[in-house]
Backbone as a printed PyTorch tensor [residue, N CA C, xyz], in Angstrom:
tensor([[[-47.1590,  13.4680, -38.2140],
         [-46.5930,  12.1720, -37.9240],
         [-47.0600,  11.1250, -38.9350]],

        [[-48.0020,  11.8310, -40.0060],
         [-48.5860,  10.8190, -40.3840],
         [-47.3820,   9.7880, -41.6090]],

        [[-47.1290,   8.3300, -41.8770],
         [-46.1210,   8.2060, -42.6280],
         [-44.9900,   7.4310, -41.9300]],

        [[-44.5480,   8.1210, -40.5770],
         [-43.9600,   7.5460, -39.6770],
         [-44.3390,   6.0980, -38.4610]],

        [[-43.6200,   5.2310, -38.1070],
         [-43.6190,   4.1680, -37.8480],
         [-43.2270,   4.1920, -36.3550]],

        [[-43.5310,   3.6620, -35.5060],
         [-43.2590,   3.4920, -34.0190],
         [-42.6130,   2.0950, -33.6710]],

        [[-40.9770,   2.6030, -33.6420],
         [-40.9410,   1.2100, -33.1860],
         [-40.4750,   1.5940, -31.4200]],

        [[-40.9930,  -0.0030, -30.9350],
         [-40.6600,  -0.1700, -29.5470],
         [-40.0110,  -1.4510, -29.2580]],

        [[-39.7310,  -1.6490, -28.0810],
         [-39.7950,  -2.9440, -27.8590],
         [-40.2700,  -3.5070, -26.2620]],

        [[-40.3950,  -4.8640, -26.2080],
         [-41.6540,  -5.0660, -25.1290],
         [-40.4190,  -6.4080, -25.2780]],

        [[-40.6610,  -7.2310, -23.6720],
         [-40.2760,  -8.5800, -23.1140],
         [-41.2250,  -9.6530, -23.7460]],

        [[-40.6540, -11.0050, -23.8890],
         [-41.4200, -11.8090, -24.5380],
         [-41.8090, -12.6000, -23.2070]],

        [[-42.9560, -13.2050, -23.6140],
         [-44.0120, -13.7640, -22.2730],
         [-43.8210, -15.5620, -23.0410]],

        [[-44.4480, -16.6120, -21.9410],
         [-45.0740, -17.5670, -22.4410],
         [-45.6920, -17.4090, -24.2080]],

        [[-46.5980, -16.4840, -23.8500],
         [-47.6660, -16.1830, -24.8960],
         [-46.9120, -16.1230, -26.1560]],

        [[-46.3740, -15.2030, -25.8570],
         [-45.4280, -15.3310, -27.5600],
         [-44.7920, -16.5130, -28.4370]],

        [[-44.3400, -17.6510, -27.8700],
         [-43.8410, -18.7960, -27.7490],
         [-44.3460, -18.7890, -29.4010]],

        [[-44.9670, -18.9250, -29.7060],
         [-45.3820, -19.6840, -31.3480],
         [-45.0560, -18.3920, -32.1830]],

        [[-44.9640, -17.2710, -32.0380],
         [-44.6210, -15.7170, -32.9270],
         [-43.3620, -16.3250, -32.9020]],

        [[-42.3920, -16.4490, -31.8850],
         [-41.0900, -16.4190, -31.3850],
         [-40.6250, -17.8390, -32.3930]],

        [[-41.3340, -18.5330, -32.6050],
         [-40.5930, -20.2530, -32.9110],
         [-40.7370, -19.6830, -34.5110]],

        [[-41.5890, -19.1020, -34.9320],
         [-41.8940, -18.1900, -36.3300],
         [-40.9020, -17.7660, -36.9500]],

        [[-40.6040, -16.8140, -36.1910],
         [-39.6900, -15.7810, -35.9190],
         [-38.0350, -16.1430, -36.5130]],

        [[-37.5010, -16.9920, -35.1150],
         [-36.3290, -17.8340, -34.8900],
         [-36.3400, -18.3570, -36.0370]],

        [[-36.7910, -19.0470, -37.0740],
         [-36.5330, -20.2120, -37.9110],
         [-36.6390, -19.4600, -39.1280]],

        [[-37.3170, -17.8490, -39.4000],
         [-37.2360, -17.2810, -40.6970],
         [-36.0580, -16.7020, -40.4770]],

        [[-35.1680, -15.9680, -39.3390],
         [-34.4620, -14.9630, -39.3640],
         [-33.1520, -15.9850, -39.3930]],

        [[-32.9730, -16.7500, -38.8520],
         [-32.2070, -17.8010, -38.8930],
         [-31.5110, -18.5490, -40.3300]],

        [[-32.3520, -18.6760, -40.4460],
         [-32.7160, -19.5660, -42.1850],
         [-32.1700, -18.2940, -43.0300]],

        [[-32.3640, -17.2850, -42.9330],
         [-32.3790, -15.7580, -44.1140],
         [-30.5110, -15.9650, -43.6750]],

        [[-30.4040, -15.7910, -42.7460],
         [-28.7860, -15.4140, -42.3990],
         [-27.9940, -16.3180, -42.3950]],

        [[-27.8680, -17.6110, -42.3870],
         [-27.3410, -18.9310, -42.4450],
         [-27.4820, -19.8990, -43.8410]],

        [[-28.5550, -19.6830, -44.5270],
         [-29.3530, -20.6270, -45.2170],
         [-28.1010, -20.7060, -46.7840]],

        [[-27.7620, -19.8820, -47.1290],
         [-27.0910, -19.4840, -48.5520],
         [-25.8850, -20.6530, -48.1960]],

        [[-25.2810, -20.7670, -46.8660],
         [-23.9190, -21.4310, -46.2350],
         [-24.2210, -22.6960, -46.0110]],

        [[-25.3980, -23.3150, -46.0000],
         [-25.8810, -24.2260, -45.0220],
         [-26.8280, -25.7350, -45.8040]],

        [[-25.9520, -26.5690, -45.5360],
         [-26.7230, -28.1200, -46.2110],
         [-27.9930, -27.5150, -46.2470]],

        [[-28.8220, -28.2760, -46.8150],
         [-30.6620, -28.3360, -46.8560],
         [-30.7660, -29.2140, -45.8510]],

        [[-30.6240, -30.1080, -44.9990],
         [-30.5180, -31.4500, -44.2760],
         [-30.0840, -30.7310, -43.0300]],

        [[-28.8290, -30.0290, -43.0840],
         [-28.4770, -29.3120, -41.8390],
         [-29.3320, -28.2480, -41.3060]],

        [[-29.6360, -27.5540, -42.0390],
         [-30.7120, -26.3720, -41.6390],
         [-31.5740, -26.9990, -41.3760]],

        [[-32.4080, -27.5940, -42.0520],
         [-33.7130, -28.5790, -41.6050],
         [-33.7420, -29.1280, -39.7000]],

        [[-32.3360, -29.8020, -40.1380],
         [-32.5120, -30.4110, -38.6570],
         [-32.2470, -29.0840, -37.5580]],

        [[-31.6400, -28.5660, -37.5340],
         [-31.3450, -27.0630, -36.6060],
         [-32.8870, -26.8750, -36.4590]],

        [[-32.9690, -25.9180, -37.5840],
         [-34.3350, -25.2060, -37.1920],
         [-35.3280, -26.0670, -36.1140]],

        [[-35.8270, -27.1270, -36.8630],
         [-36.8120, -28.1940, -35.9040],
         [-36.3130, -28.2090, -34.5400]],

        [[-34.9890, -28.3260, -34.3900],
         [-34.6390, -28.6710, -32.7090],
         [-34.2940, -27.5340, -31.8970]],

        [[-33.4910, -26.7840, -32.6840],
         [-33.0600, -25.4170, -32.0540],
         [-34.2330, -24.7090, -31.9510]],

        [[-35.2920, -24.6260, -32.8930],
         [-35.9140, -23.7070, -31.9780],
         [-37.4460, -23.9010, -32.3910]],

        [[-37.5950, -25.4940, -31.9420],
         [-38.8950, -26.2640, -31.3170],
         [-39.7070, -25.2000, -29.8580]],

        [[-40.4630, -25.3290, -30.3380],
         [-41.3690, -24.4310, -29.1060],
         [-40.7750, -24.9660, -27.6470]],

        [[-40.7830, -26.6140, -27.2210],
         [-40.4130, -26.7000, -25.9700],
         [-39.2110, -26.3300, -26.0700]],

        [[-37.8480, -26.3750, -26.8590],
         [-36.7360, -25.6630, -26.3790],
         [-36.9710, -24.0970, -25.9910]],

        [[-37.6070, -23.7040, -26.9540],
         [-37.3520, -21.7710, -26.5180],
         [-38.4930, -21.7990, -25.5830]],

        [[-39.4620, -22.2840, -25.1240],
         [-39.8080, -22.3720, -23.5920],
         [-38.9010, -22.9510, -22.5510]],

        [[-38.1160, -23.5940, -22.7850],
         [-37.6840, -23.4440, -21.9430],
         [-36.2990, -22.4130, -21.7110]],

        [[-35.5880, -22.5110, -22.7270],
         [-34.7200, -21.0980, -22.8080],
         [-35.2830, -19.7640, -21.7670]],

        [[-36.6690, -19.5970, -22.3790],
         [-37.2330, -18.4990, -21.6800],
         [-37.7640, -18.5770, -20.5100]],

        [[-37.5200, -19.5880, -19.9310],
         [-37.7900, -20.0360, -18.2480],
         [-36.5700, -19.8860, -17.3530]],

        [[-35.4230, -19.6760, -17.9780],
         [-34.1880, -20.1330, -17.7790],
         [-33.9400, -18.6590, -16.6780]],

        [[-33.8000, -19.5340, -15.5230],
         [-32.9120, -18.1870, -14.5430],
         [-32.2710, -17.2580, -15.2140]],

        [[-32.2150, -15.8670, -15.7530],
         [-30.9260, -15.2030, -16.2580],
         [-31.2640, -14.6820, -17.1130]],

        [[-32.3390, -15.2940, -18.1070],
         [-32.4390, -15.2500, -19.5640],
         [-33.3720, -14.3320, -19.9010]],

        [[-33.2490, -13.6870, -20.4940],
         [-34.7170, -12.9080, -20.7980],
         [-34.5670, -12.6310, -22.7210]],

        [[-36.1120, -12.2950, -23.2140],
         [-35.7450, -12.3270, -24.8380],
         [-36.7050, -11.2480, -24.5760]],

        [[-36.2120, -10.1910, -25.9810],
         [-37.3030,  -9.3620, -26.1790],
         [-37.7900,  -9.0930, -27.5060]],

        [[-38.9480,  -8.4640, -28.2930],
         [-39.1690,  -8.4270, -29.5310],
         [-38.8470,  -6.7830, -29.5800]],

        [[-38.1810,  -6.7580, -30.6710],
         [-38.5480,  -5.1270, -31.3400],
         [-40.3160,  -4.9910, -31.9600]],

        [[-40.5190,  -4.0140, -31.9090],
         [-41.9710,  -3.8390, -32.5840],
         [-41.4710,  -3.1640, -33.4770]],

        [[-42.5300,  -2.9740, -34.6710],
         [-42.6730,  -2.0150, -35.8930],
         [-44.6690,  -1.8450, -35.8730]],

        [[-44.6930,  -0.4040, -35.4500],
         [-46.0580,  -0.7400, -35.0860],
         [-46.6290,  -1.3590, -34.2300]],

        [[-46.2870,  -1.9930, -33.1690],
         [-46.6590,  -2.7360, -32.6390],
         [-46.3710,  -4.5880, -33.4420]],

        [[-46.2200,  -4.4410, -34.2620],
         [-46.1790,  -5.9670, -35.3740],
         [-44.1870,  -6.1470, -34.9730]],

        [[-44.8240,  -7.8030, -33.7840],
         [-42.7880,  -8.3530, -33.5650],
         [-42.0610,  -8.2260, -34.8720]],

        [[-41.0760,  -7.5490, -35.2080],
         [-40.3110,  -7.3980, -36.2730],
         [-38.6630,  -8.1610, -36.1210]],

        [[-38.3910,  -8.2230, -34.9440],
         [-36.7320,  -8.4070, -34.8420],
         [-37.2490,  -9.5140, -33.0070]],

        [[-36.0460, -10.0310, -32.6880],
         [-36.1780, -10.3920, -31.3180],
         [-34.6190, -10.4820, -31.0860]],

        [[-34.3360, -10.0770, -29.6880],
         [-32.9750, -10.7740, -28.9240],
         [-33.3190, -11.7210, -28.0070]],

        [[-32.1210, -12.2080, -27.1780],
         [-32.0250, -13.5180, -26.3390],
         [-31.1180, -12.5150, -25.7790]],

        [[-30.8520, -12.6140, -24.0000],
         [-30.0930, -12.0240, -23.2700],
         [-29.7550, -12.8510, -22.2470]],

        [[-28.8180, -12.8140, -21.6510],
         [-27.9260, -14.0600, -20.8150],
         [-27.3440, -13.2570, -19.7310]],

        [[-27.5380, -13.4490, -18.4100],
         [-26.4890, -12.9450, -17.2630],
         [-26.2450, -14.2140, -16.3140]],

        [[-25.4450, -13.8010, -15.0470],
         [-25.2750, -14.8490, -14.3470],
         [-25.0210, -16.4880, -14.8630]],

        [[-25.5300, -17.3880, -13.9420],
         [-25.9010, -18.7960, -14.0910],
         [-25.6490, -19.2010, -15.5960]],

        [[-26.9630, -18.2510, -16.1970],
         [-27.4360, -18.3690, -17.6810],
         [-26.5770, -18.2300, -18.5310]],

        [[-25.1590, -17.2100, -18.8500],
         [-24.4590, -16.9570, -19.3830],
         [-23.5920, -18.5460, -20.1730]],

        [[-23.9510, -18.3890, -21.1980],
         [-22.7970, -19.9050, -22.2100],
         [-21.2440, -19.9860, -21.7050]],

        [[-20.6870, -21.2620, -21.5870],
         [-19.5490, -21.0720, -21.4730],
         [-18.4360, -21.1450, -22.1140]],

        [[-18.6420, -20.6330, -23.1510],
         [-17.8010, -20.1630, -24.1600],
         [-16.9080, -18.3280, -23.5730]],

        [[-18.5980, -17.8260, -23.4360],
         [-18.3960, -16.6160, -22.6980],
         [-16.8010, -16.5950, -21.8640]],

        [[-15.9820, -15.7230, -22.0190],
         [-14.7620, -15.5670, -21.0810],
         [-14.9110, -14.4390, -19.6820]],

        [[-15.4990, -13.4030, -19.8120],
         [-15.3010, -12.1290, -19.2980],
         [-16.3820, -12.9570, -17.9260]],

        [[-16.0660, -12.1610, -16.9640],
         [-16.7440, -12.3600, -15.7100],
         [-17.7110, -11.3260, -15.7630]],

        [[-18.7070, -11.3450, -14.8790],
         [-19.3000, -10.2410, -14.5490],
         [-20.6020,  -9.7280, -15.7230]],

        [[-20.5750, -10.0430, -16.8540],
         [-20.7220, -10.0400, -18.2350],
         [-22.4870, -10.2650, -18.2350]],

        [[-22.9740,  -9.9410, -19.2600],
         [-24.0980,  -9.8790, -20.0310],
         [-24.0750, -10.2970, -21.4930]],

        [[-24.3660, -11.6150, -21.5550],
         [-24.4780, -12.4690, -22.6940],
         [-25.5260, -11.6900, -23.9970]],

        [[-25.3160, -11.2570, -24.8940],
         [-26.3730, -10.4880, -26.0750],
         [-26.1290, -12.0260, -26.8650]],

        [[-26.5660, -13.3920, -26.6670],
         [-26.5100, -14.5190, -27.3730],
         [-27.3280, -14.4420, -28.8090]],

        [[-28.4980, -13.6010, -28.8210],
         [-29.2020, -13.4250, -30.0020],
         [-29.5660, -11.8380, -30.7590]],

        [[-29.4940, -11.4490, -31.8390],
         [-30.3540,  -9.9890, -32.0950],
         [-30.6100, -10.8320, -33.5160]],

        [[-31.7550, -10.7050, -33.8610],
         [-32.0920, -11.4860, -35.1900],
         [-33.1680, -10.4940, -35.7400]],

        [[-33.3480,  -9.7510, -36.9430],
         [-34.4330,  -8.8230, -37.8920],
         [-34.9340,  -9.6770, -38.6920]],

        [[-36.4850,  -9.5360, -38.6960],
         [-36.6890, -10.1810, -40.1440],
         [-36.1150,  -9.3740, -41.0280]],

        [[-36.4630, -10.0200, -42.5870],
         [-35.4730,  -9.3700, -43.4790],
         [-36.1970,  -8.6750, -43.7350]],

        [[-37.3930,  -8.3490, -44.0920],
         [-38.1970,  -7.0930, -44.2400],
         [-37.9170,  -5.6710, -43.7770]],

        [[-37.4210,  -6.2580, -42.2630],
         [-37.2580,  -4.9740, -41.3990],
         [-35.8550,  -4.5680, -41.2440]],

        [[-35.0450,  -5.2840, -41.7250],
         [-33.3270,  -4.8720, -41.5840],
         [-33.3650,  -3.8960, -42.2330]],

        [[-32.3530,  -2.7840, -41.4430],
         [-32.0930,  -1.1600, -41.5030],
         [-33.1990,  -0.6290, -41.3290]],

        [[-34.0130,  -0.6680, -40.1710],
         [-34.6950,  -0.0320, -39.5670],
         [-34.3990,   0.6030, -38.1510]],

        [[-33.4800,   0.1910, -38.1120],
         [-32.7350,   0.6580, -36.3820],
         [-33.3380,  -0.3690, -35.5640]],

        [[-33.7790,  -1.0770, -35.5730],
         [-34.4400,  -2.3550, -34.7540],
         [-33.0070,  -3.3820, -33.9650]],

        [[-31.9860,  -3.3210, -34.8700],
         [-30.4070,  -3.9500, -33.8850],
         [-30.5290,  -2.6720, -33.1160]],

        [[-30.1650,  -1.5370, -33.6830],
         [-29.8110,  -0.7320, -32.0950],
         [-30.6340,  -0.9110, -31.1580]],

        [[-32.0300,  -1.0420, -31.3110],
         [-33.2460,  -0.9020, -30.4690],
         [-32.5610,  -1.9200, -29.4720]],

        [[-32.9430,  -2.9730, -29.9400],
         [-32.3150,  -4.1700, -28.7620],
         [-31.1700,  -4.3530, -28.5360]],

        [[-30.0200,  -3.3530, -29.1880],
         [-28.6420,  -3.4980, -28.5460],
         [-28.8420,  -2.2810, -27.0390]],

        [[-29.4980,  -1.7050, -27.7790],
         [-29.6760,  -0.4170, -26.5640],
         [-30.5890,  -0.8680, -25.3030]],

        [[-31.1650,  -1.7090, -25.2500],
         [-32.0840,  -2.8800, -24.5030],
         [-30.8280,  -3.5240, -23.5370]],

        [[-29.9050,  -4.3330, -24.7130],
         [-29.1170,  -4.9520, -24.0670],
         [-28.1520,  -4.0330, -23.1010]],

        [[-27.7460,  -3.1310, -23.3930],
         [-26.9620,  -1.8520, -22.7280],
         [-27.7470,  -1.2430, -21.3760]],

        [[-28.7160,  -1.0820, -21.6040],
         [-29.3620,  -0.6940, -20.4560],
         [-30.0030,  -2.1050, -19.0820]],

        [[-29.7530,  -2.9370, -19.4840],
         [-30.1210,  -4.2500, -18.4330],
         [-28.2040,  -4.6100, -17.9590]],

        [[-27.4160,  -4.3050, -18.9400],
         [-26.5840,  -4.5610, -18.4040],
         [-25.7350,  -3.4600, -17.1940]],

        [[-26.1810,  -2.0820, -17.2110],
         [-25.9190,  -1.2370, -16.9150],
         [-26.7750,  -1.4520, -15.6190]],

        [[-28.1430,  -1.4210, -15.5680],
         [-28.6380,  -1.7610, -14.1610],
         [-28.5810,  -2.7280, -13.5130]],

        [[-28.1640,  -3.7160, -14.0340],
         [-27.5830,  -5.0750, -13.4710],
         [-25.6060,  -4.9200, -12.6510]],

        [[-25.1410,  -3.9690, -13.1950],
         [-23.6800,  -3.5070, -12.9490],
         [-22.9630,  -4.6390, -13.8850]],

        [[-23.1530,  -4.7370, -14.6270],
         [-22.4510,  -5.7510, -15.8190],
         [-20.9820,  -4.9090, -16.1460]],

        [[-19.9840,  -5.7750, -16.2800],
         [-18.8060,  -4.8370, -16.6060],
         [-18.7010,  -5.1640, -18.1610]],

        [[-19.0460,  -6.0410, -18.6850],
         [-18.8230,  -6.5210, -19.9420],
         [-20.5630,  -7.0900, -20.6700]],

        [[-20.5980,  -6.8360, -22.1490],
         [-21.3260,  -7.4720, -22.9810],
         [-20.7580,  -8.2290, -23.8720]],

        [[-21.1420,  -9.2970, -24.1700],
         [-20.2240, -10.5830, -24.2750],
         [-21.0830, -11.3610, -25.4480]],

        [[-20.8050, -11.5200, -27.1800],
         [-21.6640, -12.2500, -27.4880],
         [-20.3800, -12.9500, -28.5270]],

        [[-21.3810, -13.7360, -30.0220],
         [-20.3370, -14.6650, -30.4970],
         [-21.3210, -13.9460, -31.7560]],

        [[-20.4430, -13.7260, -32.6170],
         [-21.0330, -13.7740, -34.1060],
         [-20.1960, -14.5540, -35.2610]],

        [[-21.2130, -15.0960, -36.6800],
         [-20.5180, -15.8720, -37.2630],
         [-19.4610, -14.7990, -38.1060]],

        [[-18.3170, -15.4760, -38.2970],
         [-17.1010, -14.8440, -38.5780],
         [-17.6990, -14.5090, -40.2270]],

        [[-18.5980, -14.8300, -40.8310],
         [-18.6880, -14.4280, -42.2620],
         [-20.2740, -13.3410, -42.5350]],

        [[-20.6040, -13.0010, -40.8140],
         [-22.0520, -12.2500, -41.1030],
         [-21.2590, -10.6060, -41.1460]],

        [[-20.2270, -10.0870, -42.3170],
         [-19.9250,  -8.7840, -42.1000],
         [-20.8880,  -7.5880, -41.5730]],

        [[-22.4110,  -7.5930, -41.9190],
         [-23.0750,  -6.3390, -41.7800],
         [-23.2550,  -6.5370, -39.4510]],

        [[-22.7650,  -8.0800, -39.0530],
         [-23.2590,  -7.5120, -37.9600],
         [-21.8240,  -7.7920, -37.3660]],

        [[-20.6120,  -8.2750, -37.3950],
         [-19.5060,  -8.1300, -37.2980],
         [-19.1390,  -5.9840, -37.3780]],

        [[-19.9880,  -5.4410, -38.4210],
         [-19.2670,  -4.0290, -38.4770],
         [-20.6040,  -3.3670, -37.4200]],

        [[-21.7900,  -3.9410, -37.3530],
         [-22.7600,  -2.9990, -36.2410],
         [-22.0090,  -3.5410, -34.6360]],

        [[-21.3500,  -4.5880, -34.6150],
         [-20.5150,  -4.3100, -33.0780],
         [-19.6340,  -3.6500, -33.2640]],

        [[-18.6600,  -3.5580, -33.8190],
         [-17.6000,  -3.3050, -33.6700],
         [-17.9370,  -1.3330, -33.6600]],

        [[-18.1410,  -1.0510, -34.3050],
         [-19.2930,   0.5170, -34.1550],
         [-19.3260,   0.8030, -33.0380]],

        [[-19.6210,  -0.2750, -31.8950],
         [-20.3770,   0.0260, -30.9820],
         [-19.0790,  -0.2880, -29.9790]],

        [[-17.8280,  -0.9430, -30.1250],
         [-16.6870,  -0.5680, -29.1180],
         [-16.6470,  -2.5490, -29.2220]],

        [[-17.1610,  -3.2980, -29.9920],
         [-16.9330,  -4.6120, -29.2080],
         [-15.4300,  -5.1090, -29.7600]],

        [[-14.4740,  -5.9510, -29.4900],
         [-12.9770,  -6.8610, -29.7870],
         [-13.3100,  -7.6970, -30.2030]],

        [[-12.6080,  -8.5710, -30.7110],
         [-12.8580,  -9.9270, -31.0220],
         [-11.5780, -10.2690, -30.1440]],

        [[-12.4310, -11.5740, -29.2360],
         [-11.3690, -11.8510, -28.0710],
         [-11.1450, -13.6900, -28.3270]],

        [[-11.8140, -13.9370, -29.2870],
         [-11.2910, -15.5400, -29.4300],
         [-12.4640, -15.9790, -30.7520]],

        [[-12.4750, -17.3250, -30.7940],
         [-13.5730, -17.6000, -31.6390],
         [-13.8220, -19.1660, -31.1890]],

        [[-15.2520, -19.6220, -31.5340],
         [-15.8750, -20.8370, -30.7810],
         [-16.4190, -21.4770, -32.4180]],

        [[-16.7570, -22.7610, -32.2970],
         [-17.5790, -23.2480, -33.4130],
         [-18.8120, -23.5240, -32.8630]],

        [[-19.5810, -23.7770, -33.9780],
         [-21.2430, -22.9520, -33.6670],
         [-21.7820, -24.3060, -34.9620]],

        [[-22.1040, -25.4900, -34.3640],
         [-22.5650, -26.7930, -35.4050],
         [-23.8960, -26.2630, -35.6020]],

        [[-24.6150, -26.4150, -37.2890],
         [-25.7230, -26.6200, -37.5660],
         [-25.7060, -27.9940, -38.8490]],

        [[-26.0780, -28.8520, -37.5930],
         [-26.5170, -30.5570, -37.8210],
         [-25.2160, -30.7190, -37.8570]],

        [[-24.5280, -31.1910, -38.9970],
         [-23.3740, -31.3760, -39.4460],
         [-22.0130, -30.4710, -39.3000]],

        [[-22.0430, -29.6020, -39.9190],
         [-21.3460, -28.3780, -40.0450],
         [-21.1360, -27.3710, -39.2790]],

        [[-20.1000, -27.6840, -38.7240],
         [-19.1270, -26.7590, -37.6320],
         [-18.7380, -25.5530, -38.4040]],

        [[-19.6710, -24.2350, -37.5420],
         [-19.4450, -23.0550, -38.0550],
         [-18.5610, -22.2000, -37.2480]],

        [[-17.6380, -21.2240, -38.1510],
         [-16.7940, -20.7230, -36.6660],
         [-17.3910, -19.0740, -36.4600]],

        [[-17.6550, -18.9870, -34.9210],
         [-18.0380, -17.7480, -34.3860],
         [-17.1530, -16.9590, -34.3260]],

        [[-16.6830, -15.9170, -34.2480],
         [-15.9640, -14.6070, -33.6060],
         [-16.4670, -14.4000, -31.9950]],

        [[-15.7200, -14.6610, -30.9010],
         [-15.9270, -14.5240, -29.3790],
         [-15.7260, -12.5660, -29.3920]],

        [[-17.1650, -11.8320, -28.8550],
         [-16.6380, -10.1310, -29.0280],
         [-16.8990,  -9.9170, -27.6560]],

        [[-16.2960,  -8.9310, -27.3450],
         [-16.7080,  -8.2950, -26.3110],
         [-16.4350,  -6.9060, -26.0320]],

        [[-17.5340,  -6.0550, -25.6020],
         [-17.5020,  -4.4690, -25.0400],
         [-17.6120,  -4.1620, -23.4180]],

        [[-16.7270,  -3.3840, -23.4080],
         [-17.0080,  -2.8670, -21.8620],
         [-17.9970,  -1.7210, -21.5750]],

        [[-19.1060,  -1.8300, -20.8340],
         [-20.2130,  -1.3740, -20.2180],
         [-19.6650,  -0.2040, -19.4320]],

        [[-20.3930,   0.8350, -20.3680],
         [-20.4060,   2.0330, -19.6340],
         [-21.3030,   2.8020, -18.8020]],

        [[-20.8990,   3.0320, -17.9350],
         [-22.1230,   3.2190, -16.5210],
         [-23.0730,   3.9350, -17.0290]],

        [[-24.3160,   3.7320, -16.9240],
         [-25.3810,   4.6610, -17.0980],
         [-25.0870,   6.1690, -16.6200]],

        [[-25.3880,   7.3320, -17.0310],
         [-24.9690,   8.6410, -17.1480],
         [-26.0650,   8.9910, -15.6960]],

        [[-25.6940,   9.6150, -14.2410],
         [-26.0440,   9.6070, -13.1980],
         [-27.3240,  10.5540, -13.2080]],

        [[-28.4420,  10.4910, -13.3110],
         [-29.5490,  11.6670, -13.3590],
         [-30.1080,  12.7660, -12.6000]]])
C-alpha cells in the first residue's frame, strides 16, 4: 500500500469553520477568478464566505457540508440542501440541493467530486429524495460534463451575481435511484 493515498470524507463541525472560510475563497477564486472583476471577487469572497455567514449556513435546518480528505488533510468540500433549506431557484419537489462540490486545485482529478457526489447520492437516497437538484456556471465545462456523466438535464438557468456581475448558472437535475435493497 505503500505510495497510495486514503481518501475519505467526514461532516464539517463548528470546528472547521476557519479550514472551511480557507477553503471556500481559494476554490472559489481558482474557478471564477480568470471571469471575474478584481473588485467583484474581492467583495464576494469577504461576504460570501465570511466565517459568520458559513456558520451560519452550517446551522441551517437542512444543510449539511462535508470535506473530502486526502490523507486525512480537507482537500475538496460540498454544501448539501434538503427540505426548508433547499434555494428557490431549485424547481423539482422532493429534491436534494448538491449547492456546492468545490477541489482545491492541487487535488482536482483525484476522484474527490465523485467522493462527495457519492455522499450526495447516498443522503439523498436515505432521505427518499426523488431528485438531486444543483446550478452550475454555464462556462465551468469540466463540471457541466462530471454531471451530466452522472444522468443530470439542464432544466432552466438562474443568474448567480459576484458583486457586480450577473453570472448565468445552468438549473440540472438527476433522478435518484433507490439504494440497491441489502
Amino acid at each position: 500500500m505503500k505510495g497510495q493515498t486514503m481518501n475519505t470524507i467526514r461532516q464539517i463541525t463548528e470546528q472547521d469553520i476557519p479550514t472551511l472560510v480557507h477553503m471556500a475563497r481559494i476554490t472559489f477564486a481558482d474557478t471564477f477568478d480568470a471571469n471575474t472583476a478584481p473588485a467583484d471577487m474581492a467583495e464576494f469572497l469577504a461576504t460570501a464566505y465570511a466565517p459568520s455567514k458559513l456558520t451560519a449556513e452550517l446551522n441551517t435546518p437542512g444543510t449539511t457540508f462535508w470535506f473530502a480528505l486526502v490523507d486525512g488533510t480537507p482537500a475538496g468540500y460540498a454544501k448539501f440542501n434538503v427540505d426548508a433549506a433547499v434555494t428557490a431557484d431549485v424547481k423539482a419537489t422532493n429534491a436534494l440541493e448538491l449547492e456546492r462540490i468545490y477541489i482545491l486545485p492541487t487535488y482536482k482529478h483525484h476522484g474527490l467530486g465523485s467522493l462527495l457526489y457519492n455522499q450526495a447520492l447516498k443522503l439523498a437516497q436515505a432521505q427518499g429524495k426523488a431528485t438531486i437538484a444543483l446550478g452550475v456556471w454555464e462556462h465551468n465545462e469540466p463540471a457541466k460534463a462530471f454531471y451530466t456523466k452522472r444522468g443530470f438535464k439542464k432544466v432552466g438557468e438562474h443568474a448567480f451575481v459576484v458583486g457586480d456581475d450577473p453570472q448565468h448558472d445552468w438549473l440540472m437535475e438527476a433522478a435518484v435511484t433507490p439504494a440497491p435493497k441489502a
